[in-house]
Amino acid sequence: MQTIPAQTGQPLSADSTSHPRGLYLLFATEMWERFSYYGMRAVLVLFLTKAMMMDKAFASKFYGGYTSLVYLTPLIGGYISDRYWGNRRSIMTGGLLMALGQFTLFFSASNYGPAETHALSHWLLYLGLGVMIVGNGFFKPNISSMVGSLYSATDKRKDAAYTIFYMGINLGSFLGNTITSLIGDKEGHPEAFRWAFLACGIAMLLSVVVFNWGKDKHLHTPTGEPVGLTPAQSGGVMGIYALLPVLLAIILGILWLDSAMFPTIAPLLGVAVIGIAFMIFSDKSLSGADIKGIMVIFIVSFFVVFFWAAFEQAPASLTFFADEQMDRTIFGYTLPASIFQNLNAIFVVVGAPLMAMVWTALGRRGAEPPSPLKMAIGLGLLAAGYLVMCFGVTNLQPGVKVSMFFLVALYFLHSVGELCLSPIGLSLVNKLAPVKFASLLMAVWFLANAAANYLAGYMSSLYPDPKSTGPAPQILGYQITSLYDFFMVFVVSAAVAAGLLFLISGKLAKMMDARNYPAPTTQA
Ligand code: PHE
């Protein structure tokens, strides 16, 4: 089990450079949870296509539907936590639900096959994913916001705390992905996928056990007040439990409708964004500077959609590519296709401290780019990653496999891009959001992720299938007949988004200044 690193120094003193023990508790809790989320996701599309016999286009959209709902439910989980449950209860409940979901997938994968002959297994698949979507809604927003609560508002260690926390996320992702790829993704053995889900269920239980063990001891503010308790005078704590089956039924209905009938999630996301914008902008107490800051959050979130939609091809089309089109042999050993997604976690863990050094060095010369510019650079790197890939697949002859160099280079560029955009965006939201709307604006950030994941599933469904006899997939009138055409879509979309964001980044930086936005963060 991950040990909680021992602390030296005075964890409660704000000027100390060490961090409170609570941070390491949250680190370990989130590490095991991300083990479970990313470990499962790494093999999901392969499980869907190779065991459940779904076609790649359907599996891609199903993956997009699932991952987008995962980032939509935090809206509900955040609301319930703020008003009724508090962070601790939400994390415990969410965590247990996610473990239950993984075990349900284990049963689904123990009796797999096409829907016509293995209907029960398919229903268990929907049920397992649905339970995990609900669970994540309670878990993810609460664990992320608790990190900040361990520090005072002005504590300089806050950015560093989020960087350390981001390391925990990626360490968990690395461990989970490695294990599930090795035990679950075995060429010609679709029955092995269940072990991946079992491992994820156990990891999720570990997360809950670690959190439960340490929550009362270590989760407090610098002045010793406990953090994340049930809000005082909150009635209806138990009543919410009765609502969980209703929420689950709604989520299952949406997941099913979206995958089997018609796009349901996209309009839902649109309604959520408009609803939130209306709630915020109709508030008369906001100052002009507040409104400018909030507009920056909305504008930046829009661009972020293009980033994650291309980035999240990793567990979908890029895994199909690794599986079918890439030479995966190294020293005579054939690596599982799903293991390549790990490169992202590795590059992030190694790259985060380096990136922090780069920003600090630039900052010393007064040349650190403002956050929107960093994000434009992130988008540019994303386009560059796909451009490298395009070189690898130019004039690809049928039956020829591409060197893994291209995918490794793509993941490297994407990971540096992620470091320019993701942690920076998180702290931008944190700092620009008026206190009153802090959670709601964090939800906007997650909503951008939800929309992006949905789009990612749709884009992955355009992956060209050489065996298909039907018409070639199209996007905005552009025909995709080869892998080159396919990857080019991401080069163009990310490059256009990067260019536009670059052009308006100066204006955005000015709008942020209006709110006395502090000097850009020096942490990655
Ligand atoms: N790797 C990040 C994580 O799992 C990706 C992410 C960024 C997810 C922002 C949600 C929001 O936390």
XYZ file of C-alpha atoms and ligand atoms in Angstrom:
536
model
C 0.000 0.000 0.000
C 1.179 3.537 -0.651
C 2.663 4.873 2.540
C 1.975 8.381 3.678
C 5.333 10.139 3.609
C 6.467 11.203 7.049
C 6.472 14.928 7.615
C 9.193 16.984 9.095
C 8.965 20.574 10.213
C 5.799 22.326 11.269
C 2.927 21.264 9.060
C 0.677 23.943 10.473
C 2.941 26.889 9.865
C 2.165 28.827 6.720
C 5.718 29.944 6.076
C 7.088 26.432 6.222
C 7.976 24.860 2.879
C 6.771 21.424 3.974
C 3.153 20.489 3.425
C 0.429 19.412 5.833
C -0.015 15.672 6.229
C -3.550 16.028 4.904
C -2.089 16.717 1.465
C -0.403 13.323 1.434
C -3.599 11.687 2.585
C -5.458 13.275 -0.350
C -2.536 12.349 -2.604
C -2.822 8.650 -1.668
C -6.623 8.649 -1.864
C -6.639 10.243 -5.311
C -3.741 8.062 -6.461
C -5.699 4.863 -5.837
C -8.859 6.344 -7.328
C -7.047 7.394 -10.523
C -5.471 3.911 -10.605
C -8.996 2.615 -10.828
C -10.312 5.222 -13.332
C -7.398 5.256 -15.755
C -6.634 1.557 -15.319
C -10.159 0.668 -16.351
C -10.337 3.230 -19.128
C -7.043 2.025 -20.605
C -8.565 -1.306 -21.597
C -12.200 -0.225 -21.998
C -12.389 0.203 -25.790
C -10.438 -3.004 -26.349
C -12.820 -4.819 -24.017
C -15.784 -3.349 -25.901
C -14.476 -4.338 -29.334
C -12.752 -7.628 -28.571
C -14.943 -9.123 -25.858
C -18.311 -7.390 -26.265
C -17.908 -7.471 -30.072
C -18.976 -3.861 -30.602
C -17.681 -2.171 -33.737
C -15.045 0.514 -33.308
C -17.353 3.418 -34.147
C -19.972 2.311 -31.598
C -17.322 1.584 -28.956
C -15.789 5.038 -29.515
C -19.089 6.829 -29.031
C -19.915 4.702 -26.018
C -16.526 5.558 -24.497
C -17.194 9.267 -25.187
C -20.654 9.067 -23.617
C -19.298 7.406 -20.495
C -16.325 9.740 -19.990
C -18.394 12.837 -20.626
C -20.997 11.848 -18.041
C -18.139 11.183 -15.618
C -17.325 14.902 -15.787
C -20.928 16.061 -15.867
C -22.047 14.505 -12.575
C -19.548 16.557 -10.507
C -22.041 19.354 -11.044
C -24.576 17.424 -8.980
C -22.008 15.952 -6.588
C -20.527 19.396 -5.912
C -23.961 20.856 -5.193
C -24.976 18.060 -2.813
C -21.654 18.225 -1.050
C -21.817 22.006 -0.533
C -25.330 21.881 0.869
C -25.842 18.496 2.501
C -22.990 16.059 2.724
C -19.674 17.877 3.012
C -16.529 16.621 1.297
C -15.821 13.642 3.534
C -19.145 11.897 3.239
C -19.203 12.602 -0.499
C -15.771 11.080 -1.016
C -16.574 7.982 1.050
C -19.887 7.409 -0.716
C -18.527 8.174 -4.161
C -15.526 5.923 -3.597
C -17.619 2.975 -2.443
C -19.941 3.386 -5.423
C -17.005 3.380 -7.823
C -15.610 0.195 -6.255
C -19.043 -1.385 -6.645
C -19.099 -0.302 -10.299
C -15.728 -1.911 -10.981
C -16.841 -5.191 -9.396
C -19.969 -5.060 -11.563
C -17.724 -4.733 -14.626
C -15.761 -7.720 -13.355
C -18.962 -9.778 -13.471
C -19.858 -8.370 -16.853
C -16.452 -9.365 -18.218
C -16.716 -12.834 -16.720
C -19.480 -13.712 -19.158
C -18.803 -11.599 -22.221
C -19.914 -11.713 -25.836
C -22.169 -9.958 -28.369
C -25.357 -8.380 -27.040
C -27.631 -10.909 -28.763
C -26.172 -13.848 -26.865
C -24.866 -12.195 -23.721
C -27.554 -9.680 -22.838
C -26.897 -9.916 -19.087
C -23.256 -9.099 -19.566
C -24.224 -5.984 -21.563
C -26.679 -4.825 -18.945
C -24.030 -5.311 -16.268
C -21.658 -3.217 -18.380
C -24.148 -0.322 -18.467
C -24.928 -0.755 -14.776
C -21.253 -0.828 -13.738
C -20.395 2.265 -15.748
C -23.534 4.060 -14.528
C -22.680 3.403 -10.879
C -19.152 4.684 -11.486
C -20.439 7.846 -13.167
C -22.596 8.615 -10.135
C -19.723 7.770 -7.762
C -17.258 9.981 -9.581
C -19.666 12.898 -9.372
C -19.283 12.794 -5.601
C -15.623 11.937 -5.482
C -13.705 14.043 -7.988
C -14.847 17.634 -7.280
C -14.604 17.087 -3.549
C -11.138 15.660 -3.472
C -9.855 18.433 -5.768
C -11.341 21.247 -3.723
C -10.199 19.777 -0.394
C -6.577 20.247 -1.411
C -7.026 24.004 -1.360
C -8.947 23.924 1.946
C -5.897 22.675 3.819
C -4.215 26.040 3.285
C -5.108 29.614 4.117
C -6.318 31.745 1.227
C -3.010 33.551 0.873
C -0.714 30.575 1.450
C 2.010 30.527 -1.185
C 2.292 26.740 -0.979
C -1.112 26.244 -2.599
C 0.156 26.047 -6.194
C 2.889 23.638 -5.152
C 0.249 21.560 -3.346
C -1.769 21.239 -6.571
C 1.393 20.232 -8.443
C 2.129 17.499 -5.887
C -1.501 16.393 -6.088
C -1.250 16.263 -9.904
C 1.743 13.936 -9.449
C -0.454 11.644 -7.351
C -3.030 11.598 -10.153
C -0.429 10.569 -12.676
C 1.328 8.087 -10.426
C -2.032 6.387 -9.915
C -2.728 6.494 -13.619
C 0.691 4.943 -14.316
C 0.257 2.120 -11.807
C -3.305 1.371 -12.875
C -2.589 1.453 -16.574
C 0.499 -0.762 -16.210
C -1.294 -3.389 -14.184
C -4.495 -3.531 -16.202
C -2.575 -3.649 -19.508
C -0.392 -6.489 -18.299
C -3.092 -8.613 -16.718
C -6.106 -7.648 -18.819
C -4.981 -6.841 -22.370
C -3.750 -10.210 -23.630
C -3.817 -10.794 -27.364
C -6.324 -13.533 -28.184
C -7.589 -13.771 -24.572
C -10.680 -11.624 -24.146
C -11.495 -13.488 -20.933
C -8.524 -11.736 -19.268
C -10.169 -8.282 -19.257
C -12.069 -9.163 -16.104
C -8.845 -9.261 -14.077
C -8.212 -5.651 -15.023
C -11.615 -4.648 -13.629
C -11.081 -6.700 -10.491
C -7.738 -4.984 -9.865
C -9.431 -1.596 -10.316
C -12.155 -2.520 -7.829
C -9.536 -3.489 -5.243
C -7.584 -0.262 -5.866
C -10.758 1.751 -5.369
C -11.421 0.004 -2.057
C -7.868 0.819 -0.978
C -8.538 4.475 -1.750
C -11.601 4.446 0.505
C -9.777 2.594 3.292
C -6.818 4.998 3.247
C -9.149 8.003 3.289
C -11.276 6.620 6.082
C -8.197 5.833 8.152
C -6.696 9.302 7.916
C -9.602 11.694 7.464
C -10.209 12.547 11.114
C -6.530 12.797 11.965
C -5.171 14.813 9.089
C -7.817 16.885 7.380
C -7.840 20.268 9.039
C -7.183 23.916 8.211
C -3.956 25.658 9.297
C -5.796 26.765 12.435
C -6.883 23.218 13.257
C -10.550 23.374 12.155
C -11.673 20.066 10.633
C -12.149 20.248 6.861
C -14.946 18.663 4.852
C -17.456 17.874 7.605
C -21.175 17.810 6.930
C -22.306 21.466 6.814
C -23.959 22.610 10.042
C -27.775 22.591 10.076
C -27.916 20.559 6.949
C -31.065 18.526 7.060
C -31.750 15.814 4.549
C -28.389 14.078 4.792
C -30.017 10.682 4.731
C -32.689 11.715 2.262
C -30.014 12.163 -0.388
C -29.252 8.442 -0.206
C -32.806 7.756 -1.294
C -32.182 9.960 -4.328
C -29.160 7.962 -5.452
C -31.169 5.210 -7.201
C -33.130 7.928 -9.033
C -29.913 9.590 -10.149
C -28.545 6.232 -11.252
C -31.696 5.474 -13.247
C -31.449 8.840 -15.005
C -27.757 8.338 -15.821
C -28.405 4.829 -17.128
C -31.253 6.133 -19.239
C -29.060 8.866 -20.739
C -26.169 6.472 -21.373
C -28.449 4.006 -23.072
C -30.361 6.576 -25.117
C -27.163 8.240 -26.250
C -25.478 5.017 -27.320
C -28.449 3.177 -28.770
C -30.931 5.815 -29.973
C -29.867 9.417 -30.577
C -27.335 11.966 -29.247
C -28.683 12.908 -25.821
C -25.605 14.052 -23.988
C -24.593 16.898 -26.329
C -27.834 18.885 -25.863
C -27.685 18.185 -22.129
C -24.228 19.717 -21.924
C -25.448 22.745 -23.877
C -28.346 23.257 -21.473
C -25.984 22.932 -18.480
C -23.598 25.586 -19.829
C -26.381 28.017 -20.688
C -28.045 27.411 -17.305
C -24.846 28.091 -15.383
C -24.013 31.175 -17.456
C -27.495 32.520 -16.788
C -27.246 31.864 -13.031
C -23.920 33.644 -12.817
C -24.424 36.588 -15.150
C -27.865 37.419 -13.789
C -26.338 38.042 -10.359
C -26.481 41.784 -9.805
C -23.884 41.877 -7.031
C -20.947 41.105 -9.314
C -18.530 43.937 -10.060
C -17.365 44.753 -13.598
C -13.969 43.248 -12.789
C -15.633 40.038 -11.504
C -17.573 39.742 -14.730
C -14.423 40.179 -16.806
C -12.716 37.419 -14.805
C -15.684 35.096 -15.264
C -15.758 35.798 -18.983
C -12.113 34.770 -19.162
C -13.018 31.462 -17.483
C -15.782 30.832 -20.031
C -13.630 31.779 -23.034
C -10.660 29.719 -21.895
C -12.936 26.744 -21.112
C -14.201 26.891 -24.687
C -10.677 26.539 -26.068
C -9.868 23.801 -23.604
C -12.588 21.672 -25.217
C -10.471 21.445 -28.379
C -7.474 20.437 -26.341
C -9.067 17.541 -24.449
C -11.098 16.335 -27.439
C -7.858 15.647 -29.302
C -5.901 14.626 -26.213
C -8.455 12.048 -25.096
C -8.036 10.057 -28.296
C -5.439 8.178 -26.225
C -7.722 5.451 -24.878
C -9.785 5.396 -28.090
C -8.486 5.882 -31.650
C -4.824 6.010 -30.599
C -5.249 2.660 -28.865
C -6.939 1.206 -31.967
C -3.933 2.496 -33.885
C -1.431 0.932 -31.446
C -3.380 -2.309 -31.570
C -3.694 -2.654 -35.340
C -1.171 -0.441 -37.103
C 1.878 -0.215 -34.907
C 4.896 -2.439 -34.460
C 4.805 -3.106 -30.706
C 7.715 -5.525 -30.492
C 10.646 -4.562 -28.356
C 13.542 -6.993 -27.646
C 11.396 -9.816 -28.981
C 8.497 -9.021 -26.619
C 5.203 -7.680 -27.926
C 3.848 -4.957 -25.663
C 0.088 -4.745 -25.082
C -1.537 -1.953 -27.119
C -3.097 -0.326 -24.055
C 0.204 0.137 -22.217
C 1.314 3.018 -24.455
C -1.151 5.380 -22.783
C 1.180 5.172 -19.825
C 3.682 7.368 -21.561
C 1.502 10.345 -20.706
C 1.663 9.689 -16.965
C 5.415 9.080 -17.113
C 6.109 12.267 -19.070
C 3.897 14.283 -16.733
C 5.551 13.013 -13.551
C 9.038 13.631 -14.971
C 8.091 16.831 -16.760
C 6.099 18.672 -14.060
C 9.137 19.719 -11.974
C 11.089 20.598 -15.129
C 8.245 22.716 -16.393
C 8.041 24.532 -13.060
C 11.743 25.310 -13.417
C 11.232 26.669 -16.925
C 8.446 29.016 -15.801
C 10.486 30.136 -12.798
C 13.555 30.810 -14.938
C 11.452 32.790 -17.426
C 9.748 34.566 -14.533
C 13.112 35.739 -13.199
C 13.735 37.467 -16.514
C 10.238 38.910 -16.435
C 9.351 36.815 -19.482
C 6.913 34.266 -18.034
C 3.954 34.049 -20.430
C 0.515 34.912 -19.020
C -1.757 31.904 -18.458
C -3.820 32.233 -21.697
C -0.610 32.280 -23.714
C 0.676 29.183 -21.929
C -2.591 27.500 -22.843
C -2.222 28.526 -26.486
C 1.259 26.964 -26.423
C -0.308 23.784 -24.991
C -2.731 23.643 -27.909
C 0.126 24.250 -30.356
C 2.043 21.306 -28.895
C -1.027 19.151 -29.311
C -1.184 20.000 -33.012
C 2.560 19.311 -33.279
C 2.052 15.829 -31.783
C -0.495 14.921 -34.442
C 1.687 16.431 -37.150
C 4.502 14.054 -36.174
C 1.988 11.224 -36.362
C 0.968 12.329 -39.873
C 4.579 11.885 -41.006
C 4.487 8.340 -39.648
C 1.378 7.356 -41.572
C 1.964 9.161 -44.892
C 1.397 6.777 -47.805
C 0.978 3.847 -45.453
C 0.680 0.608 -47.415
C -1.851 -1.995 -46.258
C -0.272 -4.535 -43.925
C 2.730 -2.323 -43.093
C 3.161 -1.463 -39.428
C 4.389 1.906 -38.217
C 7.303 2.347 -35.817
C 6.327 3.132 -32.228
C 8.580 6.187 -32.358
C 5.731 8.299 -33.748
C 3.303 7.460 -30.962
C 5.989 8.005 -28.308
C 6.791 11.418 -29.814
C 3.084 12.277 -29.941
C 2.589 11.398 -26.276
C 5.673 13.395 -25.331
C 4.417 16.540 -27.079
C 0.902 16.045 -25.726
C 2.169 15.670 -22.165
C 4.219 18.870 -22.329
C 1.095 20.492 -23.769
C -0.982 19.170 -20.873
C 1.479 20.684 -18.408
C 1.123 24.064 -20.140
C -2.638 23.931 -19.953
C -4.209 21.730 -17.315
C -2.700 22.729 -13.939
C -2.533 26.328 -15.128
C -6.185 26.342 -16.063
C -7.112 24.885 -12.692
C -5.341 27.614 -10.761
C -6.689 30.263 -13.159
C -10.243 29.194 -12.338
C -9.369 29.086 -8.663
C -8.048 32.634 -8.689
C -10.509 34.356 -11.031
C -13.716 32.921 -9.637
C -15.528 35.131 -7.108
C -15.859 33.142 -3.861
C -19.621 33.014 -4.250
C -19.350 31.084 -7.518
C -16.159 29.151 -6.852
C -17.674 25.660 -7.063
C -19.971 26.532 -9.933
C -17.088 27.874 -12.002
C -15.005 24.809 -11.163
C -17.954 22.866 -12.550
C -17.678 24.897 -15.773
C -14.089 23.696 -16.036
C -15.254 20.094 -15.587
C -18.075 20.707 -18.052
C -15.521 21.710 -20.671
C -13.945 18.330 -20.000
C -17.286 16.603 -20.341
C -17.964 18.239 -23.701
C -14.449 17.448 -24.856
C -14.722 13.799 -23.921
C -17.986 13.512 -25.778
C -16.432 15.097 -28.834
C -13.407 12.806 -28.409
C -15.675 9.759 -28.664
C -17.365 11.165 -31.744
C -14.033 12.001 -33.412
C -12.656 8.547 -32.612
C -15.718 7.031 -34.304
C -14.378 8.521 -37.567
C -11.298 6.285 -37.340
C -10.959 4.818 -40.832
C -11.547 1.106 -40.955
C -9.817 -0.540 -43.930
C -12.182 -3.505 -43.664
C -15.303 -1.373 -43.842
C -17.226 -1.509 -47.094
C -19.499 1.424 -46.261
C -18.908 5.074 -47.229
C -15.807 6.764 -45.781
C -16.423 8.780 -42.603
C -16.779 12.536 -43.091
C -16.419 15.612 -40.953
C -17.692 18.990 -42.213
C -17.572 17.636 -45.746
C -13.960 16.400 -45.409
C -13.619 12.713 -46.308
C -11.459 10.508 -44.125
C -10.082 7.683 -46.208
C -6.703 7.125 -44.555
C -5.011 7.447 -41.180
C -3.238 10.505 -42.554
C -6.604 12.196 -43.230
C -7.776 11.182 -39.779
C -4.844 12.591 -37.814
C -4.853 15.720 -39.987
C -8.273 16.615 -38.532
C -6.621 17.015 -35.124
C -3.647 18.928 -36.507
C -5.970 21.472 -38.074
C -8.473 21.778 -35.218
C -5.783 22.154 -32.541
C -3.693 24.544 -34.659
C -6.671 26.785 -35.436
C -7.681 26.849 -31.753
C -4.065 27.589 -30.737
C -3.831 30.431 -33.275
C -7.080 32.050 -32.148
C -6.208 31.772 -28.471
C -2.785 33.198 -29.214
C -4.361 36.185 -30.945
C -6.705 37.002 -28.069
C -4.350 36.049 -25.229
C -3.175 39.635 -24.731
C -6.748 40.837 -24.415
C -7.577 38.028 -21.988
C -4.527 38.863 -19.878
C -5.786 42.462 -19.634
C -9.241 41.298 -18.605
C -7.615 39.224 -15.874
C -5.634 42.210 -14.651
C -8.885 43.990 -13.999
C -9.421 41.588 -11.157
C -5.960 42.176 -9.722
C -4.948 38.807 -10.889
C -1.653 37.996 -9.164
C 1.522 37.370 -11.191
C 1.258 34.122 -13.165
C 1.917 30.952 -11.263
C 5.447 29.637 -11.304
C 4.245 26.113 -10.673
C 3.497 23.709 -13.467
N -5.266 13.885 -15.608
C -6.268 14.784 -15.146
C -7.050 14.122 -14.035
O -7.371 12.980 -14.092
C -7.146 15.148 -16.279
C -8.247 16.104 -15.912
C -8.035 17.463 -15.980
C -9.465 15.647 -15.488
C -9.026 18.364 -15.640
C -10.473 16.527 -15.139
C -10.259 17.892 -15.217
O -7.395 14.731 -13.068
